[in-house]
Amino acid sequence: MLAEENKQSDVAIAPLVYLVDDDEDFREEMVAGLSRLGLNAHGFHSAEALYRAYAVKPSRIVVLDIGLQGEDGLSIAAHLRSSQSVGIIMATGRAAIEDRVAGLQKGADVCLVKPIDVRELAATVVALNNRVKRDHKAPPAPPAPQWTLVEGGWTLTDGLGHRLRLTVSEQRLLACLFRERGNIVGRSALVEAMGEDVHDFDYAQLDTIVSRLRRRAKKANMLPPLHAIRGLGFTFTD
């Protein structure tokens, strides 16, 4: 029924939907159900997998499990909302109002409590897609950044005219991440790449370096896809 309604609506092409959940049974059930109902749905088990797919082809709607292992749904929602025009549906197995409020505060448009009927999820996706389409109909998509290290690796550029001169620590850290582009690099490997002793290094300093790099990049009108993966390390996805 939903697929027939979609054909009659002004949405000529089914929206691309990315669903992120580390519960394989739930993920496969929802993706299969959404697909049967006429939606273009794809499932991912982690933030890293989502970021890789999103960098290649952004989706119109993202469905996030709030309690993901590693980088959780709240962190992903905050990151997507800060830089992207995307509809976000948060799915949580926790019925507490605090969890739903936290999801909305981090940028989710809708919060649903598990167990979720796939028909309700599909209807929510269609309604949210129509809203996102109305709100962001006019402006064309900006050109995608092409991240590179130039000038011997000492300058980060996005290919859009923005450049950032790096410090020694930033240059060594990004050089390591660029060599493993798209993969998670462990904290100890990054510390070694910076020429520090992994046994005598204050790992909180690594977070400080990354935070400072993000702030300086933001001032230069740049938003590098540098992501922290909780408990594992960092990745540069694009």
XYZ file of N, CA and C in Angstrom:
714
model
N 0.826 -1.205 0.000
C 0.000 0.000 0.000
C 0.858 1.252 0.000
N 1.897 1.256 0.842
C 2.753 2.431 0.916
C 3.462 2.672 -0.407
N 3.910 1.589 -1.069
C 4.582 1.739 -2.352
C 3.648 2.344 -3.379
N 2.352 1.936 -3.368
C 1.394 2.503 -4.312
C 1.164 3.974 -4.043
N 1.098 4.354 -2.765
C 0.918 5.757 -2.423
C 2.108 6.579 -2.887
N 3.313 6.006 -2.763
C 4.503 6.734 -3.196
C 4.472 7.018 -4.678
N 3.974 6.057 -5.476
C 3.917 6.244 -6.919
C 3.001 7.398 -7.287
N 1.971 7.623 -6.468
C 1.012 8.662 -6.745
C 1.448 10.011 -6.177
N 2.498 10.011 -5.369
C 2.947 11.244 -4.740
C 3.903 11.963 -5.654
N 4.416 13.133 -5.165
C 5.350 13.910 -5.967
C 6.775 13.425 -5.801
N 6.984 12.310 -5.059
C 8.321 11.754 -4.906
C 8.513 10.700 -5.984
N 9.089 11.097 -7.120
C 9.191 10.209 -8.261
C 10.187 9.088 -7.991
N 11.221 9.382 -7.250
C 12.257 8.390 -6.951
C 12.288 8.168 -5.449
N 12.305 6.899 -5.060
C 12.323 6.585 -3.633
C 13.549 7.200 -2.976
N 13.393 7.801 -1.796
C 14.553 8.412 -1.122
C 15.557 7.352 -0.702
N 16.822 7.734 -0.726
C 17.882 6.856 -0.255
C 17.905 6.918 1.270
N 17.780 5.750 1.898
C 17.710 5.650 3.359
C 18.867 4.795 3.853
N 19.647 5.342 4.798
C 20.697 4.570 5.454
C 20.244 4.261 6.881
N 20.283 2.983 7.244
C 19.887 2.551 8.593
C 21.113 1.971 9.288
N 21.420 2.499 10.479
C 22.610 2.075 11.219
C 22.181 1.418 12.525
N 22.477 0.132 12.657
C 22.126 -0.603 13.881
C 23.059 -1.796 13.981
N 23.647 -2.031 15.161
C 24.569 -3.156 15.306
C 23.859 -4.459 15.675
N 22.522 -4.429 15.766
C 21.728 -5.643 15.929
C 21.411 -6.169 14.528
N 22.123 -7.211 14.119
C 22.016 -7.686 12.729
C 20.598 -8.107 12.373
N 19.904 -8.810 13.282
C 18.547 -9.272 12.991
C 17.605 -8.099 12.769
N 17.666 -7.106 13.666
C 16.800 -5.929 13.525
C 17.132 -5.166 12.250
N 18.438 -4.994 11.994
C 18.861 -4.233 10.813
C 18.362 -4.885 9.531
N 18.553 -6.194 9.423
C 18.134 -6.876 8.197
C 16.616 -6.886 8.050
N 15.910 -7.038 9.166
C 14.443 -7.032 9.117
C 13.918 -5.678 8.639
N 14.473 -4.588 9.175
C 14.007 -3.258 8.801
C 14.354 -2.928 7.348
N 15.581 -3.247 6.932
C 15.993 -2.941 5.552
C 15.147 -3.732 4.563
N 14.922 -5.022 4.858
C 14.095 -5.833 3.964
C 12.659 -5.300 3.913
N 12.126 -4.923 5.080
C 10.764 -4.403 5.116
C 10.616 -3.080 4.384
N 11.566 -2.170 4.592
C 11.527 -0.880 3.890
C 11.639 -1.072 2.388
N 12.483 -2.008 1.981
C 12.645 -2.283 0.550
C 11.360 -2.831 -0.046
N 10.693 -3.722 0.680
C 9.420 -4.261 0.189
C 8.378 -3.164 0.034
N 8.456 -2.163 0.865
C 7.486 -1.071 0.821
C 7.889 0.038 -0.154
N 8.890 -0.215 -0.967
C 9.216 0.695 -2.051
C 10.297 1.708 -1.763
N 11.020 1.556 -0.655
C 12.061 2.513 -0.307
C 13.445 1.949 -0.647
N 14.377 2.826 -0.926
C 15.749 2.444 -1.282
C 16.583 2.442 -0.011
N 16.577 1.321 0.698
C 17.164 1.247 2.034
C 18.432 0.399 2.039
N 19.415 0.848 2.819
C 20.672 0.118 2.977
C 21.055 0.137 4.459
N 21.578 -0.992 4.958
C 21.906 -1.102 6.369
C 23.397 -1.116 6.623
N 23.797 -0.569 7.784
C 25.200 -0.525 8.191
C 25.281 -0.867 9.674
N 26.423 -1.470 10.060
C 26.542 -1.932 11.448
C 27.254 -0.942 12.347
N 27.858 0.115 11.775
C 28.672 1.009 12.592
C 28.726 2.401 11.988
N 29.202 3.347 12.805
C 29.378 4.721 12.325
C 30.381 4.763 11.185
N 31.465 4.004 11.316
C 32.500 4.013 10.283
C 31.923 3.592 8.937
N 31.131 2.513 8.921
C 30.543 2.034 7.668
C 29.598 3.078 7.080
N 28.829 3.732 7.946
C 27.930 4.793 7.472
C 28.718 5.926 6.840
N 29.766 6.404 7.526
C 30.528 7.540 7.021
C 31.146 7.233 5.656
N 31.609 6.010 5.471
C 32.192 5.645 4.184
C 31.149 5.749 3.076
N 29.974 5.161 3.314
C 28.923 5.199 2.291
C 28.431 6.622 2.063
N 28.299 7.378 3.153
C 27.771 8.743 3.054
C 28.724 9.649 2.293
N 30.035 9.411 2.450
C 31.011 10.226 1.735
C 30.911 10.013 0.234
N 30.570 8.777 -0.174
C 30.430 8.469 -1.603
C 29.083 8.946 -2.136
N 28.025 8.680 -1.377
C 26.676 9.059 -1.817
C 25.823 9.403 -0.596
N 25.625 10.676 -0.292
C 24.805 11.060 0.862
C 23.362 10.584 0.696
N 22.769 10.175 1.798
C 21.371 9.750 1.775
C 20.475 10.905 2.196
N 19.195 10.803 1.836
C 18.225 11.815 2.240
C 17.800 11.615 3.696
N 17.718 10.337 4.110
C 17.267 9.995 5.460
C 18.265 9.034 6.098
N 18.567 9.248 7.390
C 19.405 8.317 8.154
C 18.633 7.878 9.398
N 18.559 6.573 9.595
C 17.921 5.995 10.788
C 19.038 5.482 11.691
N 19.090 5.979 12.930
C 20.210 5.683 13.825
C 19.743 4.997 15.101
N 20.440 3.912 15.454
C 20.247 3.317 16.777
C 20.999 4.176 17.784
N 20.347 4.558 18.858
C 20.977 5.450 19.835
C 22.103 4.752 20.587
N 22.012 3.408 20.734
C 22.979 2.693 21.579
C 24.004 1.895 20.812
N 24.521 2.445 19.718
C 25.533 1.739 18.934
C 26.812 1.509 19.733
N 27.498 0.399 19.440
C 28.841 0.193 19.977
C 29.781 1.162 19.260
N 30.842 1.593 19.924
C 31.738 2.570 19.321
C 31.096 3.944 19.347
N 31.120 4.660 18.234
C 30.478 5.972 18.171
C 28.969 5.773 18.159
N 28.261 6.339 19.136
C 26.830 6.069 19.262
C 25.996 6.975 18.357
N 24.680 6.688 18.334
C 23.782 7.424 17.458
C 23.705 8.902 17.762
N 23.831 9.279 19.031
C 23.784 10.697 19.393
C 24.955 11.452 18.780
N 26.144 10.850 18.821
C 27.326 11.491 18.249
C 27.207 11.612 16.728
N 26.718 10.545 16.089
C 26.542 10.580 14.634
C 25.542 11.664 14.247
N 24.417 11.729 14.972
C 23.387 12.730 14.672
C 23.948 14.139 14.784
N 24.720 14.389 15.837
C 25.290 15.721 16.024
C 26.233 16.076 14.883
N 27.021 15.096 14.446
C 27.963 15.357 13.350
C 27.220 15.631 12.043
N 26.231 14.791 11.718
C 25.480 14.977 10.471
C 24.722 16.298 10.480
N 24.130 16.624 11.617
C 23.320 17.841 11.689
C 24.186 19.092 11.570
N 25.444 19.006 12.008
C 26.299 20.197 11.986
C 26.728 20.575 10.582
N 26.676 19.621 9.648
C 27.243 19.916 8.333
C 26.390 19.481 7.155
N 25.280 18.804 7.394
C 24.536 18.225 6.293
C 23.053 18.571 6.370
N 22.401 18.545 5.203
C 20.951 18.665 5.131
C 20.394 17.255 4.984
N 19.951 16.670 6.083
C 19.532 15.277 6.089
C 18.454 15.083 7.142
N 17.502 14.202 6.863
C 16.490 13.848 7.850
C 17.008 12.739 8.742
N 16.883 12.912 10.059
C 17.436 11.946 11.011
C 16.322 11.367 11.875
N 16.230 10.035 11.853
C 15.282 9.307 12.701
C 16.095 8.525 13.725
N 15.832 8.747 14.999
C 16.557 8.049 16.057
C 15.698 6.892 16.562
N 16.279 5.701 16.595
C 15.591 4.520 17.122
C 16.266 4.112 18.419
N 15.482 3.946 19.469
C 16.060 3.601 20.768
C 15.274 2.484 21.426
N 16.004 1.592 22.074
C 15.353 0.536 22.838
C 15.046 0.981 24.247
N 15.425 2.226 24.576
C 15.192 2.770 25.910
C 14.020 3.739 25.865
N 12.981 3.454 26.637
C 11.761 4.246 26.561
C 11.814 5.519 27.395
N 12.899 5.723 28.146
C 12.979 6.890 29.023
C 12.900 8.176 28.213
N 12.149 9.144 28.730
C 11.983 10.413 28.041
C 13.315 11.120 27.856
N 14.265 10.903 28.802
C 15.576 11.561 28.702
C 16.310 11.158 27.431
N 16.179 9.882 27.036
C 16.862 9.414 25.827
C 16.262 10.045 24.579
N 14.936 10.167 24.546
C 14.293 10.768 23.378
C 14.619 12.257 23.305
N 14.630 12.917 24.450
C 14.986 14.339 24.475
C 16.432 14.536 24.016
N 17.339 13.658 24.480
C 18.742 13.757 24.074
C 18.877 13.602 22.564
N 18.110 12.672 21.985
C 18.141 12.481 20.545
C 17.697 13.715 19.791
N 16.617 14.328 20.242
C 16.124 15.536 19.588
C 17.105 16.685 19.751
N 17.724 16.784 20.918
C 18.687 17.857 21.154
C 19.926 17.712 20.284
N 20.288 16.487 19.926
C 21.465 16.250 19.086
C 21.165 16.402 17.592
N 19.888 16.649 17.262
C 19.577 16.913 15.858
C 18.608 15.972 15.203
N 18.110 14.961 15.936
C 17.139 14.052 15.339
C 15.830 14.789 15.065
N 15.183 14.433 13.952
C 13.872 15.008 13.631
C 12.752 14.227 14.313
N 12.962 12.915 14.455
C 11.951 12.027 15.035
C 12.667 10.997 15.893
N 12.040 10.619 17.025
C 12.547 9.532 17.860
C 11.484 8.441 17.959
N 11.856 7.208 17.649
C 10.956 6.064 17.740
C 11.511 5.075 18.761
N 10.626 4.439 19.503
C 11.030 3.489 20.540
C 10.830 2.069 20.021
N 11.888 1.250 20.130
C 11.802 -0.157 19.743
C 10.905 -0.921 20.726
N 10.229 -1.972 20.280
C 10.212 -2.507 18.909
C 9.436 -1.593 17.962
N 9.908 -1.487 16.729
C 9.320 -0.597 15.733
C 8.681 -1.439 14.638
N 7.424 -1.148 14.325
C 6.766 -1.785 13.188
C 7.325 -1.155 11.917
N 7.738 -1.983 10.971
C 8.369 -1.461 9.761
C 7.440 -0.531 8.993
N 6.124 -0.739 9.118
C 5.184 0.151 8.428
C 5.215 1.545 9.032
N 5.369 1.629 10.367
C 5.486 2.931 11.012
C 6.781 3.610 10.613
N 7.869 2.835 10.561
C 9.151 3.402 10.154
C 9.087 3.913 8.719
N 8.478 3.125 7.820
C 8.372 3.535 6.423
C 7.545 4.804 6.279
N 6.439 4.879 6.995
C 5.593 6.073 6.925
C 6.331 7.289 7.462
N 7.126 7.085 8.515
C 7.916 8.180 9.081
C 8.970 8.650 8.087
N 9.621 7.701 7.411
C 10.629 8.039 6.404
C 10.010 8.873 5.285
N 8.851 8.450 4.776
C 8.197 9.164 3.675
C 7.805 10.574 4.101
N 7.211 10.698 5.296
C 6.787 12.017 5.769
C 7.995 12.938 5.980
N 9.051 12.400 6.570
C 10.249 13.213 6.810
C 10.931 13.579 5.498
N 10.965 12.640 4.560
C 11.561 12.934 3.253
C 10.820 14.067 2.554
N 9.496 14.056 2.611
C 8.712 15.132 1.993
C 9.024 16.476 2.639
N 9.209 16.457 3.980
C 9.514 17.701 4.679
C 10.903 18.216 4.303
N 11.885 17.301 4.277
C 13.246 17.694 3.915
C 13.283 18.214 2.488
N 12.528 17.564 1.599
C 12.500 17.983 0.203
C 11.914 19.385 0.059
N 10.859 19.687 0.806
C 10.261 21.027 0.750
C 11.215 22.072 1.311
N 11.873 21.730 2.428
C 12.727 22.706 3.110
C 14.003 23.006 2.341
N 14.448 22.055 1.514
C 15.740 22.233 0.847
C 15.615 21.987 -0.655
N 14.584 22.572 -1.240
C 14.311 22.312 -2.643
C 15.154 23.175 -3.574
N 15.340 24.429 -3.211
C 15.919 25.382 -4.153
C 17.429 25.250 -4.364
N 18.249 25.346 -3.295
C 19.689 25.455 -3.542
C 20.295 24.155 -4.059
N 21.137 24.232 -5.087
C 21.822 23.022 -5.568
C 22.871 22.562 -4.562
N 23.207 21.307 -4.637
C 24.211 20.762 -3.720
C 25.569 21.399 -3.999
N 26.272 21.824 -2.956
C 27.602 22.421 -3.155
C 28.587 21.363 -3.629
N 29.654 21.786 -4.275
C 30.667 20.806 -4.702
C 31.281 20.103 -3.503
N 31.568 18.831 -3.670
C 32.130 18.045 -2.570
C 33.595 18.394 -2.364
N 34.026 18.504 -1.115
C 35.438 18.770 -0.851
C 36.326 17.624 -1.348
N 37.517 17.968 -1.781
C 38.524 16.983 -2.181
C 39.735 17.203 -1.276
N 39.808 16.424 -0.208
C 40.802 16.664 0.826
C 42.168 16.129 0.417
N 43.171 16.983 0.506
C 44.537 16.584 0.193
C 45.513 17.297 1.127
N 46.686 16.723 1.249
C 47.800 17.362 1.952
C 48.796 17.831 0.892
N 49.123 19.110 0.919
C 50.024 19.680 -0.077
C 51.204 20.347 0.628
N 52.102 20.883 -0.187
C 53.297 21.553 0.345
C 54.068 20.635 1.293
N 54.344 19.424 0.779
C 55.099 18.462 1.581
C 54.330 17.904 2.750
N 53.006 18.015 2.690
C 52.167 17.494 3.777
C 51.899 18.483 4.887
N 52.351 19.712 4.727
C 52.227 20.695 5.803
C 50.973 21.567 5.675
N 50.216 21.424 4.597
C 49.015 22.226 4.406
C 47.850 21.324 4.023
N 46.748 21.446 4.736
C 45.527 20.714 4.427
C 44.655 21.599 3.543
N 44.159 21.047 2.434
C 43.276 21.797 1.551
C 42.051 20.959 1.218
N 40.915 21.637 1.025
C 39.669 20.932 0.697
C 39.345 20.990 -0.792
N 40.232 21.579 -1.603
C 39.978 21.669 -3.030
C 38.965 22.724 -3.405
N 38.467 23.465 -2.413
C 37.465 24.506 -2.661
C 38.036 25.899 -2.388
N 39.345 25.977 -2.277
C 39.983 27.268 -2.048
C 40.371 27.536 -0.613
N 40.085 26.595 0.290
C 40.425 26.774 1.703
C 41.681 25.977 2.028
N 42.554 26.571 2.814
C 43.830 25.941 3.163
C 44.127 26.164 4.645
N 44.793 25.194 5.247
C 45.162 25.308 6.657
C 46.586 24.819 6.841
N 47.455 25.713 7.318
C 48.833 25.347 7.628
C 48.848 24.556 8.926
N 49.508 23.405 8.936
C 49.468 22.490 10.063
C 50.667 22.657 10.989
N 50.435 22.346 12.265
C 51.533 22.259 13.216
C 52.242 20.926 13.018
N 53.357 20.739 13.714
C 54.111 19.493 13.589
C 53.248 18.294 13.988
N 52.581 18.391 15.146
C 51.748 17.274 15.626
C 50.600 17.004 14.668
N 49.950 18.061 14.182
C 48.826 17.902 13.259
C 49.273 17.279 11.950
N 50.441 17.701 11.458
C 50.944 17.177 10.193
C 51.234 15.676 10.298
N 51.866 15.270 11.382
C 52.195 13.852 11.548
C 50.935 13.019 11.754
N 49.979 13.554 12.515
C 48.734 12.833 12.754
C 47.956 12.657 11.455
N 47.787 13.742 10.672
C 47.019 13.650 9.432
C 47.738 12.802 8.387
N 49.050 12.871 8.346
C 49.786 12.041 7.399
C 49.512 10.565 7.659
N 49.455 10.190 8.924
C 49.150 8.800 9.289
C 47.722 8.439 8.896
N 46.781 9.322 9.176
C 45.381 9.055 8.842
C 45.167 9.001 7.333
N 45.880 9.847 6.584
C 45.743 9.838 5.124
C 46.306 8.545 4.525
N 47.352 8.002 5.132
C 47.891 6.735 4.633
C 46.897 5.604 4.822
N 46.051 5.718 5.835
C 45.032 4.699 6.127
C 43.642 5.256 5.842
N 43.532 6.046 4.813
C 42.290 6.772 4.493
C 41.077 5.856 4.544
N 40.089 6.212 5.347
C 38.858 5.437 5.450
C 38.897 4.339 6.488
N 40.075 4.018 7.002
C 40.215 2.986 8.037
C 40.403 3.628 9.410
N 40.076 2.883 10.441
C 40.302 3.360 11.800
C 41.768 3.154 12.157
N 42.398 4.214 12.653
C 43.786 4.128 13.108
C 43.777 4.215 14.636
N 44.358 3.242 15.276
C 44.376 3.203 16.730
C 45.157 4.357 17.331
N 44.823 4.679 18.570
C 45.474 5.810 19.242
C 46.985 5.592 19.396
N 47.375 4.375 19.712
C 48.805 4.127 19.902
C 49.573 4.317 18.596
N 48.958 3.918 17.472
C 49.613 4.097 16.171
C 49.773 5.574 15.849
N 48.788 6.382 16.217
C 48.872 7.818 15.978
C 49.943 8.454 16.864
N 50.021 7.975 18.098
C 51.053 8.500 19.003
C 52.439 8.176 18.461
N 52.616 6.953 17.969
C 53.895 6.574 17.367
C 54.199 7.443 16.150
N 53.160 7.705 15.315
C 53.360 8.519 14.113
C 53.789 9.938 14.465
N 53.394 10.399 15.646
C 53.794 11.737 16.073
C 55.174 11.747 16.732
N 55.805 10.557 16.786
C 57.152 10.472 17.348
C 57.184 10.456 18.860
N 56.063 10.056 19.482
C 55.990 10.040 20.944
C 56.097 8.605 21.466
N 56.405 8.490 22.749
C 56.504 7.197 23.418
C 55.101 6.743 23.816
N 54.642 5.617 23.270
C 53.273 5.154 23.529
C 53.052 4.812 24.997
N 54.126 4.521 25.734
C 53.996 4.138 27.134
C 54.070 5.339 28.072
N 54.506 6.463 27.560
C 54.717 7.632 28.420
C 53.937 8.845 27.925
N 52.980 8.612 27.038
C 52.243 9.716 26.425
C 50.885 9.883 27.116
N 50.503 11.117 27.367
C 49.180 11.406 27.926
C 48.168 11.398 26.781
N 47.362 10.336 26.710
C 46.475 10.164 25.565
C 45.378 11.223 25.492
N 45.144 11.904 26.598
C 44.192 13.018 26.556
C 44.716 14.129 25.656
N 46.038 14.213 25.540
C 46.650 15.214 24.678
C 46.287 14.972 23.211
N 46.082 13.697 22.849
C 45.692 13.374 21.476
C 44.330 13.984 21.159
N 43.387 13.876 22.085
C 42.077 14.490 21.889
C 42.197 16.007 21.800
N 43.100 16.576 22.584
C 43.316 18.022 22.546
C 43.828 18.465 21.177
N 44.760 17.694 20.624
C 45.313 18.027 19.306
C 44.219 17.971 18.238
N 43.388 16.926 18.280
C 42.312 16.781 17.292
C 41.282 17.898 17.455
N 40.913 18.213 18.690
C 39.933 19.286 18.928
C 40.459 20.630 18.443
N 41.732 20.892 18.713
C 42.334 22.146 18.269
C 42.386 22.219 16.740
N 42.699 21.089 16.106
C 42.732 21.044 14.644
C 41.348 21.336 14.070
N 40.315 20.752 14.654
C 38.951 21.002 14.176
C 38.574 22.471 14.329
N 38.931 23.071 15.476
C 38.601 24.477 15.703
C 39.323 25.370 14.700
N 40.599 25.096 14.469
C 41.342 25.922 13.520
C 40.808 25.750 12.101
N 40.427 24.504 11.760
C 39.861 24.258 10.434
C 38.528 24.993 10.265
N 37.714 24.992 11.324
C 36.422 25.680 11.258
C 36.610 27.170 11.011
N 37.617 27.763 11.656
C 37.892 29.180 11.439
C 38.322 29.448 9.998
N 38.894 28.432 9.358
C 39.305 28.559 7.953
C 38.192 28.118 7.004
N 36.952 27.968 7.545
C 35.785 27.558 6.749
C 35.958 26.158 6.162
N 36.558 25.282 6.943
C 36.767 23.905 6.535
C 36.164 22.967 7.569
N 35.611 21.850 7.104
C 35.029 20.860 8.008
C 35.566 19.482 7.620
N 36.798 19.171 8.011
C 37.398 17.891 7.604
C 36.648 16.704 8.207
N 36.491 15.615 7.443
C 35.788 14.421 7.936
C 36.680 13.583 8.842
N 37.095 14.189 9.934
C 37.959 13.546 10.928
C 37.075 13.113 12.093
N 36.944 11.807 12.288
C 35.980 11.288 13.258
C 36.675 10.465 14.336
N 36.225 10.650 15.567
C 36.686 9.820 16.676
C 35.769 8.607 16.794
N 36.346 7.426 16.826
C 35.591 6.190 17.006
C 35.856 5.711 18.421
N 34.847 5.813 19.252
C 35.014 5.581 20.685
C 35.655 4.222 20.967
N 36.711 4.241 21.765
C 37.370 3.019 22.192
C 38.315 2.423 21.173
N 38.378 3.009 19.964
C 39.202 2.439 18.905
C 40.274 3.400 18.397
N 39.883 4.608 18.031
C 40.866 5.553 17.493
C 40.192 6.623 16.663
N 40.811 6.959 15.533
C 40.312 8.016 14.662
C 40.326 7.544 13.217
N 39.486 8.193 12.394
C 39.458 7.900 10.969
C 39.224 9.181 10.187
N 39.844 9.258 9.024
C 39.599 10.350 8.070
C 38.890 9.687 6.900
N 37.571 9.949 6.757
C 36.731 9.103 5.907
C 36.671 9.515 4.458
N 36.913 10.771 4.136
C 36.712 11.200 2.744
C 38.041 11.311 2.025
